[in-house]
Tab-separated table of C-alpha atoms in Angstrom:
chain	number	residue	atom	x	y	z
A	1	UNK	CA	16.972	-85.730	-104.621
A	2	UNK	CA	19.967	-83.668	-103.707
A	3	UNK	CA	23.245	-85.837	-103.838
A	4	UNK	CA	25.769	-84.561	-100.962
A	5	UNK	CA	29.151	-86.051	-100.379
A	6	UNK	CA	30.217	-87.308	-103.287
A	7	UNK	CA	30.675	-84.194	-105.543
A	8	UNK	CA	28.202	-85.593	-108.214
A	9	UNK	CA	24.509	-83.519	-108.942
A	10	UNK	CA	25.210	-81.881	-105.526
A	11	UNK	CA	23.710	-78.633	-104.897
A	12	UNK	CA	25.806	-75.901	-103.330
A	13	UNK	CA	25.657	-75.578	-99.644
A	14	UNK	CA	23.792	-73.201	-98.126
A	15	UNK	CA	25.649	-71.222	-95.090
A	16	UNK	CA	25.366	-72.367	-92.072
A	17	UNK	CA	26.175	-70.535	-88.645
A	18	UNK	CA	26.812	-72.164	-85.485
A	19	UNK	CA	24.939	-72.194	-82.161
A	20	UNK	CA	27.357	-69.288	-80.586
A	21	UNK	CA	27.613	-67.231	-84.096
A	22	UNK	CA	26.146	-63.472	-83.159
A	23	UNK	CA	26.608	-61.825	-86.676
A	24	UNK	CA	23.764	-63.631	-88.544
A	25	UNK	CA	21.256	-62.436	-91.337
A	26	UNK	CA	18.239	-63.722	-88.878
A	27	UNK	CA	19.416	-61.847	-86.473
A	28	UNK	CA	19.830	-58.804	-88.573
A	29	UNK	CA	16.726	-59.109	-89.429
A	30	UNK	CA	15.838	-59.266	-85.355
A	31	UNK	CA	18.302	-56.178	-84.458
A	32	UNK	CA	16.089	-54.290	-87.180
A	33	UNK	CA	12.750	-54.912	-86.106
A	34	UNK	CA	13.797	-54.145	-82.497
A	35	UNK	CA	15.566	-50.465	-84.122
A	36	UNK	CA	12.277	-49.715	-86.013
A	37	UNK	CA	9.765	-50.397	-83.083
A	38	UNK	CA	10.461	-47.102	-81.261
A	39	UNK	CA	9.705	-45.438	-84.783
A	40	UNK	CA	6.371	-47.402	-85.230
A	41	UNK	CA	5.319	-46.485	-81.735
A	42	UNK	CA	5.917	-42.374	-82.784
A	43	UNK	CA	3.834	-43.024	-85.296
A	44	UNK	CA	1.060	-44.705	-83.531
A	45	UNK	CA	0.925	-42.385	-80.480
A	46	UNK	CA	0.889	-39.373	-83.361
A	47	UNK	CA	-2.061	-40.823	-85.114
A	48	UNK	CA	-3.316	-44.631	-83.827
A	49	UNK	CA	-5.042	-45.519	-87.043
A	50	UNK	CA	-3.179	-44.542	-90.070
A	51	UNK	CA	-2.119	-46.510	-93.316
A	52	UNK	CA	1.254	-45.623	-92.324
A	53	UNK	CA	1.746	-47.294	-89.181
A	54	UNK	CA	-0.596	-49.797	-90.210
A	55	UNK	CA	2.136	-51.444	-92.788
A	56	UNK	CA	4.616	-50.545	-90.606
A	57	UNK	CA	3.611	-52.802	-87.860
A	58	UNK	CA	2.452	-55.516	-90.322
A	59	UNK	CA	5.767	-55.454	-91.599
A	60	UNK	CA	7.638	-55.365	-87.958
A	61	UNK	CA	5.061	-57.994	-86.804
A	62	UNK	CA	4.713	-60.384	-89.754
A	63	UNK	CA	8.780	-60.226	-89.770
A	64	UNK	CA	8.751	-62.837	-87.131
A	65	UNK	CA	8.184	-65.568	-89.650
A	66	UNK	CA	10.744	-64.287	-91.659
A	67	UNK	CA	13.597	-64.157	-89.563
A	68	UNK	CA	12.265	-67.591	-88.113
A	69	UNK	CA	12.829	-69.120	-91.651
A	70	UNK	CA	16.460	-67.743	-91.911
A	71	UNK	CA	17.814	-68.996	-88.881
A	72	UNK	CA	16.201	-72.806	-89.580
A	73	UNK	CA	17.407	-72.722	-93.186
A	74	UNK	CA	21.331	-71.315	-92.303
A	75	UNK	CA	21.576	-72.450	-88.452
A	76	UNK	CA	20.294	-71.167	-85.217
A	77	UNK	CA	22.071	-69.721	-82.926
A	78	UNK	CA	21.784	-69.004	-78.414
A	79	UNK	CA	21.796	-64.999	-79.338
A	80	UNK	CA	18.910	-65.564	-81.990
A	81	UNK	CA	17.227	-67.701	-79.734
A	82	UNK	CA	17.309	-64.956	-77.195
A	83	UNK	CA	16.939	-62.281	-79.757
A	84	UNK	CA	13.735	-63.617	-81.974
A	85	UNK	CA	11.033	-63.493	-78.698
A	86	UNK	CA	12.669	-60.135	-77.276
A	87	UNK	CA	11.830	-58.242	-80.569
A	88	UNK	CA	8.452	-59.609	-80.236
A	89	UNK	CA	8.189	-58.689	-76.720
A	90	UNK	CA	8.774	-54.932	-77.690
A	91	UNK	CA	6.798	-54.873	-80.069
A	92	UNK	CA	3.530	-56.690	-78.606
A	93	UNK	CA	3.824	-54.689	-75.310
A	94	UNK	CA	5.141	-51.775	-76.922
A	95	UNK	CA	2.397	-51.761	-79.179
A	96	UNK	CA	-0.066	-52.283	-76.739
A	97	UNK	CA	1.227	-49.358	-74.022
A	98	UNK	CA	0.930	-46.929	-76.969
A	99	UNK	CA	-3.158	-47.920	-77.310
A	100	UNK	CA	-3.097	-46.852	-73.358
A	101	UNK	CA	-1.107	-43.982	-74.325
A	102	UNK	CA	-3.480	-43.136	-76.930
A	103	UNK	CA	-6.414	-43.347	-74.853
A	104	UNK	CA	-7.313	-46.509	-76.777
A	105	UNK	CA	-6.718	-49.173	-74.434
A	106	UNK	CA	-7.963	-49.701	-71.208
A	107	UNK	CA	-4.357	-49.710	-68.495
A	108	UNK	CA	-5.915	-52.980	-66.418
A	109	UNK	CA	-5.422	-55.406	-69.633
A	110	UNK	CA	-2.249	-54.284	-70.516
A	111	UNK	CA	-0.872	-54.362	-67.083
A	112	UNK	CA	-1.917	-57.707	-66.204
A	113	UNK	CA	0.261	-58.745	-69.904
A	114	UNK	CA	3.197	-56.751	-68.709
A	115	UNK	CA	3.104	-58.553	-65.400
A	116	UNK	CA	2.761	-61.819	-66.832
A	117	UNK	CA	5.596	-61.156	-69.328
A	118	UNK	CA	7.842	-60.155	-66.185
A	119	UNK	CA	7.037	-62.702	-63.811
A	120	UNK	CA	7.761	-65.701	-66.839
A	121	UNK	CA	11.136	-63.993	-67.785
A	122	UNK	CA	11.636	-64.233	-63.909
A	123	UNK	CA	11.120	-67.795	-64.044
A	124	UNK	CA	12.995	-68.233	-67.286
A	125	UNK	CA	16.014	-66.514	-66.269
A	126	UNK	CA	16.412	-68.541	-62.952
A	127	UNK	CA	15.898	-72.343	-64.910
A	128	UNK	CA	18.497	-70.902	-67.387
A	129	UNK	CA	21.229	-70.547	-64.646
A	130	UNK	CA	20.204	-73.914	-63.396
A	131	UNK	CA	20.857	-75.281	-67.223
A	132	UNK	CA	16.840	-76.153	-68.037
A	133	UNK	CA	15.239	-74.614	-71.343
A	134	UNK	CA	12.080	-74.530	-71.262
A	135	UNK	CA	10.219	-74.672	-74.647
A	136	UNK	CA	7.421	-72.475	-75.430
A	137	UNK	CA	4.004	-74.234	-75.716
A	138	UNK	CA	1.339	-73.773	-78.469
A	139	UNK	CA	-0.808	-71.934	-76.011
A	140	UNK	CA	2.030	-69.424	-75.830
A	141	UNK	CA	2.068	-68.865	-79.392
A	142	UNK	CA	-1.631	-68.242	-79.533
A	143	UNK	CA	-1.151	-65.436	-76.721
A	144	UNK	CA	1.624	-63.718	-78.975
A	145	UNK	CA	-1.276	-63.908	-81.818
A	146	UNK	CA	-3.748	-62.421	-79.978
A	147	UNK	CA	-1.927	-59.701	-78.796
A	148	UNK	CA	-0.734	-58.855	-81.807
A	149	UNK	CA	-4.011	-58.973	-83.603
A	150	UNK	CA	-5.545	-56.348	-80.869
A	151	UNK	CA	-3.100	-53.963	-82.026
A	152	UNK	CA	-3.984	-54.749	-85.495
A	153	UNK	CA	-7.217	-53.966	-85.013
A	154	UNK	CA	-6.489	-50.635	-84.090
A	155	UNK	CA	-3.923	-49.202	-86.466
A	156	UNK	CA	-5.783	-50.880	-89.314
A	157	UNK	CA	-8.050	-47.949	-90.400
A	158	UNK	CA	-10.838	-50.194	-92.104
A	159	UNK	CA	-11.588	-51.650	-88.215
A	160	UNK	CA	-10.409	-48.842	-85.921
A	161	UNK	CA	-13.967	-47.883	-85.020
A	162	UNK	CA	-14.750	-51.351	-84.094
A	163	UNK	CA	-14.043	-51.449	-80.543
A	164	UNK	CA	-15.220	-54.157	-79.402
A	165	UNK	CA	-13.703	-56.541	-81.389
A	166	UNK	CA	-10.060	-54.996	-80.259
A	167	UNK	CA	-11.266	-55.238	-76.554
A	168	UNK	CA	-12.271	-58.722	-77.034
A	169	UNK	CA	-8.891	-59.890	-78.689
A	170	UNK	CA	-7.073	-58.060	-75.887
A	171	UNK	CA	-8.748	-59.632	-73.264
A	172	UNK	CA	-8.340	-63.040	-75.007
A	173	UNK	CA	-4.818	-62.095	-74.992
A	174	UNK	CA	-4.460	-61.696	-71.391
A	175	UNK	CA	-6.327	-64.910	-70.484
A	176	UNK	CA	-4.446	-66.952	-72.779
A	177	UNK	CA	-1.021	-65.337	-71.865
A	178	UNK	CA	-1.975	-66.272	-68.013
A	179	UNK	CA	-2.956	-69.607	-68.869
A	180	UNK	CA	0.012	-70.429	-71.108
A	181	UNK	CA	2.429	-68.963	-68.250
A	182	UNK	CA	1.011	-71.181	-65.648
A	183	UNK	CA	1.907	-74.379	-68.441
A	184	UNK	CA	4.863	-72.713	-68.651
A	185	UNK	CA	5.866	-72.689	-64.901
A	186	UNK	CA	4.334	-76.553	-64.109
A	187	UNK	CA	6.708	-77.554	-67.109
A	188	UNK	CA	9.551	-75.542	-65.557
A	189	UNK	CA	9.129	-77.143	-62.259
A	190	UNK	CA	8.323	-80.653	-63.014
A	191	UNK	CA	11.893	-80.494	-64.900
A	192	UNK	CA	13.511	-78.713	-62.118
A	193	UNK	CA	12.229	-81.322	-59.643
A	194	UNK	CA	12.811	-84.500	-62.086
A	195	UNK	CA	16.959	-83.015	-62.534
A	196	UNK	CA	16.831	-82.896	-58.254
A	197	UNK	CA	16.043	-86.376	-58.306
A	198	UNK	CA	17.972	-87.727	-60.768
């Protein structure tokens, strides 16, 4: 058991940051995944199933975890918090316009994500200027999975020819993404409507 406070058998501290700090290594780690995106997408759009962009967007996509990991062990922070789902945002969305792009993807899917991605910021943005966070459910979670197993799908070169099992994910991913985003909004405006009354 680690001893803290009294100088005896305790283990050194491990750096913390506070919730304003913008300079952290988990948000390195963000700021880097969000630089190499645009790379990854090149390299998709130049060849959509390739070993190449295959570890590069299981690296960029797996990531997540990691930079999740820092910023609970050392502190997290309002610019992380903002920071962590952006980078994931570019890079399921990104990923999935450069299927389209690539003739891979059918456009309705992908623009019924991108729509629900815009209208939830919309929402999110207005309950943050009214001071209400709203936390992400499980649901959501699930949606980010599925979208960024579709993509998977594709790059990987061992299941690229299996369509249908890309076009089922996606469409998984759409229906869960609409269904977490209406959880999202009755959260958002049972809060708003409990802080009116209070």
């Amino acid at each position: 058991m680690t001893m803290q406070g009294n100088g005896m058998g305790a283990e050194p501290a491990t750096t913390s940051f506070g919730p304003s700090a913008l300079a952290t290594p988990a948000n390195a780690i963000t700021a880097l995944r969000l630089l190499l995106a645009p790379v990854l997408f090149s390299m998709i759009l130049d060849d959509v199933a390739s070993w190449p962009a295959f570890a590069m967007w299981v690296v960029l996509a797996g990531s997540d975890g990691i930079d999740g990991w820092v910023a609970r062990r050392m502190g997290t922070t309002r610019s992380g918090a903002f920071l962590d789902p952006l980078a994931d945002k570019v890079l399921a969305l990104g990923g999935l316009w450069a299927m389209v792009l690539g003739g891979r993807f059918w456009w309705l899917p992908v623009v019924l994500t991108t729509l629900r991605e815009v209208v939830i910021s919309a929402f999110r943005s207005y309950w943050v200027r009214k001071g209400l966070a709203v936390q992400a459910s499980n649901v959501a979670k699930a949606k980010t999975f599925l979208q960024f197993s579709s993509v998977t799908l594709v790059v990987f070169p061992l299941t690229h020819d299996i369509h249908w099992l890309a076009d089922v994910c996606l469409w998984a991913g759409v229906l869960v993404a609409w269904v977490s985003g209406v959880q999202y909004v009755t959260a958002g405006s049972r809060a708003t409507s409990s802080m009116s009354s209070d």
